[in-house]
PDB file of C-alpha atoms in Angstrom:
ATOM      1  CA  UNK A   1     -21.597  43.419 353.213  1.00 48.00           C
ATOM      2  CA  UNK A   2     -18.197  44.297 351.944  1.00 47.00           C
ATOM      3  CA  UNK A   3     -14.851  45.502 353.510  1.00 47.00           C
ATOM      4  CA  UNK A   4     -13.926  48.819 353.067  1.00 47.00           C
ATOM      5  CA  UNK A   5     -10.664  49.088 351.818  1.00 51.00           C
ATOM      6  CA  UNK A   6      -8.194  51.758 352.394  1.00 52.00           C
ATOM      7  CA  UNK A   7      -8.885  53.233 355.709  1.00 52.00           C
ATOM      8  CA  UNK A   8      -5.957  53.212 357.773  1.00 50.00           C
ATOM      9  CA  UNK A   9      -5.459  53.686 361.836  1.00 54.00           C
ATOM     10  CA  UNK A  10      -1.980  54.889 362.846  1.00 58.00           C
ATOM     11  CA  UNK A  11      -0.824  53.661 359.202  1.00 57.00           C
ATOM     12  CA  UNK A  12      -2.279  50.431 359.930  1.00 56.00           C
ATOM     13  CA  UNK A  13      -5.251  48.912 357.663  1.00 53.00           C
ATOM     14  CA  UNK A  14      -7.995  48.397 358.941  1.00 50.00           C
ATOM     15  CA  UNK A  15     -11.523  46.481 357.671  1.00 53.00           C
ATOM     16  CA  UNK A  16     -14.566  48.143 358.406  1.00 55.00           C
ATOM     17  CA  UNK A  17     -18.244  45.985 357.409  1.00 62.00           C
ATOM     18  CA  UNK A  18     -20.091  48.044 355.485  1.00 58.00           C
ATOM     19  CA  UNK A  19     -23.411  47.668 352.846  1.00 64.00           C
ATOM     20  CA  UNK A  20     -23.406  47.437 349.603  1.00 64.00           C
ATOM     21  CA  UNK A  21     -25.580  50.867 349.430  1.00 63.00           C
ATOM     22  CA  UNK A  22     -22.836  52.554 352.345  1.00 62.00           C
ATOM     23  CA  UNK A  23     -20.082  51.495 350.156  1.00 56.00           C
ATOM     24  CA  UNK A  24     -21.881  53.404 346.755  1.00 57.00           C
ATOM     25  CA  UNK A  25     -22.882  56.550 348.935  1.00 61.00           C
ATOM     26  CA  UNK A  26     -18.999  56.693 349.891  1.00 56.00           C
ATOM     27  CA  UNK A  27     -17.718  56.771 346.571  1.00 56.00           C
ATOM     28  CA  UNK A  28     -20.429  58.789 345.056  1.00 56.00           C
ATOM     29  CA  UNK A  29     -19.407  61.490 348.319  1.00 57.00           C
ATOM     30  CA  UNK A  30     -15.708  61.122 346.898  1.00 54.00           C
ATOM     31  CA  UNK A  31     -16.288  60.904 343.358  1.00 53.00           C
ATOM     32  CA  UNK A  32     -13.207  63.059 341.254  1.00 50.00           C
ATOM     33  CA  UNK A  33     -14.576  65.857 338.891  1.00 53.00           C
ATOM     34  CA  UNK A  34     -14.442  64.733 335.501  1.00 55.00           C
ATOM     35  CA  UNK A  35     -12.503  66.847 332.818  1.00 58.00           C
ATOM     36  CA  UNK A  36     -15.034  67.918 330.203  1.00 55.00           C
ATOM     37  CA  UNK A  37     -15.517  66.236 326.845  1.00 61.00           C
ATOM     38  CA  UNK A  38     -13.977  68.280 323.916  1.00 58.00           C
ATOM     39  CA  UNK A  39     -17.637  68.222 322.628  1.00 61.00           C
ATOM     40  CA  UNK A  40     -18.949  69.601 325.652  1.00 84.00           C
ATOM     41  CA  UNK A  41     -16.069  72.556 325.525  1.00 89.00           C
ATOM     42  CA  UNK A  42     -17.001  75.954 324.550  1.00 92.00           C
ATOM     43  CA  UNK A  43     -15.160  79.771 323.371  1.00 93.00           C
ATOM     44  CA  UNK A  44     -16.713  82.977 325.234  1.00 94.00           C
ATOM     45  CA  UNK A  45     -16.241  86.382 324.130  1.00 95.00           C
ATOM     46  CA  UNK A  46     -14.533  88.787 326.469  1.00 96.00           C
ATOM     47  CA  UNK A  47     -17.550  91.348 326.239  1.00 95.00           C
ATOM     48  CA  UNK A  48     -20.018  88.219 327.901  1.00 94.00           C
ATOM     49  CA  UNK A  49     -17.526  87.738 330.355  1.00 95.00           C
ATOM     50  CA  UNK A  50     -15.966  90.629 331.503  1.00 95.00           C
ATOM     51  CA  UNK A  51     -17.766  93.819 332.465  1.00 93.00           C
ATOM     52  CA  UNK A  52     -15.927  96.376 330.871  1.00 92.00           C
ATOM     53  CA  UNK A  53     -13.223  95.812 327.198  1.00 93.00           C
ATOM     54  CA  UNK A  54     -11.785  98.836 327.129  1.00 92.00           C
ATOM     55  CA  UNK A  55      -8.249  97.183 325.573  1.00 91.00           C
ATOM     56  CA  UNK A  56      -8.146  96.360 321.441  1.00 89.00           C
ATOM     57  CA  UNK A  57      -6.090  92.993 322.726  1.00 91.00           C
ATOM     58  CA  UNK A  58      -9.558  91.524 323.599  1.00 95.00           C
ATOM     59  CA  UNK A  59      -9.844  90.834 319.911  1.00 92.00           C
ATOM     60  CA  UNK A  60      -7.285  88.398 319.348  1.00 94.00           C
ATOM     61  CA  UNK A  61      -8.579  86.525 322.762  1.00 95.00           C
ATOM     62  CA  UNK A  62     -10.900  84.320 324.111  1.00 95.00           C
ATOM     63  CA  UNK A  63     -12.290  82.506 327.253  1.00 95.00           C
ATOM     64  CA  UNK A  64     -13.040  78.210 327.279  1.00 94.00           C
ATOM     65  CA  UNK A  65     -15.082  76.603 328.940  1.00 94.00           C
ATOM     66  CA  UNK A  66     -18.294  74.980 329.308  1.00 93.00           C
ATOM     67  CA  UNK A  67     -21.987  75.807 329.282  1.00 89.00           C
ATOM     68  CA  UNK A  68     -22.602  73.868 332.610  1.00 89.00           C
ATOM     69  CA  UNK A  69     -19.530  75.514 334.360  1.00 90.00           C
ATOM     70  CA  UNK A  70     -19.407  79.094 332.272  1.00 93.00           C
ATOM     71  CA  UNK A  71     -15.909  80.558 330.962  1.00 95.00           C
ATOM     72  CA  UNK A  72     -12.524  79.758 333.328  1.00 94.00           C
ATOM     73  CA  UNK A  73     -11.580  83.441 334.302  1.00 95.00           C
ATOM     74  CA  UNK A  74      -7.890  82.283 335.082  1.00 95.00           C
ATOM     75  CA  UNK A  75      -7.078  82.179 331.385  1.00 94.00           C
ATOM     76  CA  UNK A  76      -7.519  83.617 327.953  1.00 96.00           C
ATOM     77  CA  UNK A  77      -7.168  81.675 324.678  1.00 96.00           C
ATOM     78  CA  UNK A  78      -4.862  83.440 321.690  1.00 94.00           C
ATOM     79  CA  UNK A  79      -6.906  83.236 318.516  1.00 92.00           C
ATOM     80  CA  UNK A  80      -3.530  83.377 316.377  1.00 92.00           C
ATOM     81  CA  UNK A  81      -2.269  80.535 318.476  1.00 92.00           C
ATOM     82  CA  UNK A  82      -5.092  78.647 318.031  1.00 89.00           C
ATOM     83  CA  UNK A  83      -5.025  79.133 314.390  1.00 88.00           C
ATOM     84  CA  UNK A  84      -1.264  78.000 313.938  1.00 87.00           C
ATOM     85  CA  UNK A  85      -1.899  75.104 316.256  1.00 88.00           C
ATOM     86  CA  UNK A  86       0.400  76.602 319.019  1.00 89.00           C
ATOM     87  CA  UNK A  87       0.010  76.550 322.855  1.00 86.00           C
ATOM     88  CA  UNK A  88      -2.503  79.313 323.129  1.00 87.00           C
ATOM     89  CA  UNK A  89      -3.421  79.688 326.564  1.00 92.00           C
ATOM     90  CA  UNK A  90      -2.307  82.575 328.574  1.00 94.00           C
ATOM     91  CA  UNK A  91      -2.508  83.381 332.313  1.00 94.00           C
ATOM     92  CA  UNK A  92      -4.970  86.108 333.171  1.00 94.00           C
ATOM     93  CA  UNK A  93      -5.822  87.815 336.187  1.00 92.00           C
ATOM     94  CA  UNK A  94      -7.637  91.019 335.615  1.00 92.00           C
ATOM     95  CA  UNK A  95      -5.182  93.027 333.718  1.00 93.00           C
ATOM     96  CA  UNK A  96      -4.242  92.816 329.939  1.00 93.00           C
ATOM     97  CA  UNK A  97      -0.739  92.816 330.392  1.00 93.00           C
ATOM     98  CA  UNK A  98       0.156  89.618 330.249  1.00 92.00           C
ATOM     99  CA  UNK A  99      -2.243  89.647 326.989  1.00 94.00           C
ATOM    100  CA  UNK A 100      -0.207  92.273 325.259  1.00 92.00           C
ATOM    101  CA  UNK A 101       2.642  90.910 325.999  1.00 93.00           C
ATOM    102  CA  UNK A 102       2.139  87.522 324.714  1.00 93.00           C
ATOM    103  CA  UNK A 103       1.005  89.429 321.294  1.00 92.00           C
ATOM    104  CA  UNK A 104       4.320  91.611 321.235  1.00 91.00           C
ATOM    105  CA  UNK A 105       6.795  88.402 321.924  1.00 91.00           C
ATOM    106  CA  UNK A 106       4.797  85.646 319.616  1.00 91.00           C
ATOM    107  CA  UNK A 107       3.053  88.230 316.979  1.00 89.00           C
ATOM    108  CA  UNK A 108       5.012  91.389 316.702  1.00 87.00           C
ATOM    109  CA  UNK A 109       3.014  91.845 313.245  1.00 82.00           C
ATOM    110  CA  UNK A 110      -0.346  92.345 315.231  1.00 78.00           C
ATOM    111  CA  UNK A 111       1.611  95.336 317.445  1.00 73.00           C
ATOM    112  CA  UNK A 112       1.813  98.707 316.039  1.00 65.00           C
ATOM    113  CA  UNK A 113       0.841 100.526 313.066  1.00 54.00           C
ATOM    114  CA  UNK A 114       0.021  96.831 311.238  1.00 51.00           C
ATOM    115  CA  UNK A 115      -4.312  97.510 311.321  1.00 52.00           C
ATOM    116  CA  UNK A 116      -4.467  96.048 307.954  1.00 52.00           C
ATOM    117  CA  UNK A 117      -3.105  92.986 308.879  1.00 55.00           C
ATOM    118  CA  UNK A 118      -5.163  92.954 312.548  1.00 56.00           C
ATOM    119  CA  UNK A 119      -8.053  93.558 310.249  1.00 60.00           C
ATOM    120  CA  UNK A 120      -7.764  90.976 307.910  1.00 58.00           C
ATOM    121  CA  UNK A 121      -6.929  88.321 310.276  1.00 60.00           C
ATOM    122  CA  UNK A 122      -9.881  89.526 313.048  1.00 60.00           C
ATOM    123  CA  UNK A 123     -12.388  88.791 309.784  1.00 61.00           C
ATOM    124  CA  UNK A 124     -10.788  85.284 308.915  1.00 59.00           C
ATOM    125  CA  UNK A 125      -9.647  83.783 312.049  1.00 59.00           C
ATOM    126  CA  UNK A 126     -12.741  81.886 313.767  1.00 57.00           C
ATOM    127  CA  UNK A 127     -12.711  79.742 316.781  1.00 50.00           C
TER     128      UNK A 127
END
């Protein structure tokens, strides 16, 4: 039998006898969610995720995660961010504004009448 350590009354410790198998069960019950392995990570397309892309920023984005847990929702990955080793994450929540946004303030070139460019970099920029 061991002590359980940890448990406090009225900010007082206190032991408590417990088996070897009670004190395993505990932890395994309390166990912290492991990040994932970068191995294990893995890039979704909007149109597998979402059920409508109406919006041409879809094409410069991407959802991560992992094939256990699916794509996080909360945020979007920026291709050209990804590709110029920048922070490429961006907050989204439904919408596409913060999405078009974070194309006109970090890649003005992509905005506008620039297709050729959007073009060239859609075909060469995987992740």
């Amino acid at each position: 039998a061991q002590a359980a350590q940890g448990l406090h009354i009225d900010n007082n410790p206190i032991a408590i006898e417990m088996s070897d198998q009670e004190v395993i069960e505990l932890q395994d019950e309390h166990e912290v969610e492991q990040a994932p392995k970068q191995q294990d990570i893995v890039w979704f397309e909007p149109k597998n995720v979402l059920k409508e892309v109406k919006s041409n920023v879809w094409e410069f984005y991407k959802f991560k995660g992992t094939v256990d847990s699916g794509p996080n929702k909360a945020k979007v990955f920026c291709s050209l961010c990804i590709a110029a080793k920048k922070q490429a994450d961006v907050a989204y929540s439904g919408g596409t504004s913060n999405l078009s946004n974070h194309l006109k303030n970090h890649h003005p070139a992509m905005t506008g009448e620039n297709t050729n460019m959007q073009l060239f970099l859609k075909d060469n920029l995987e992740i």
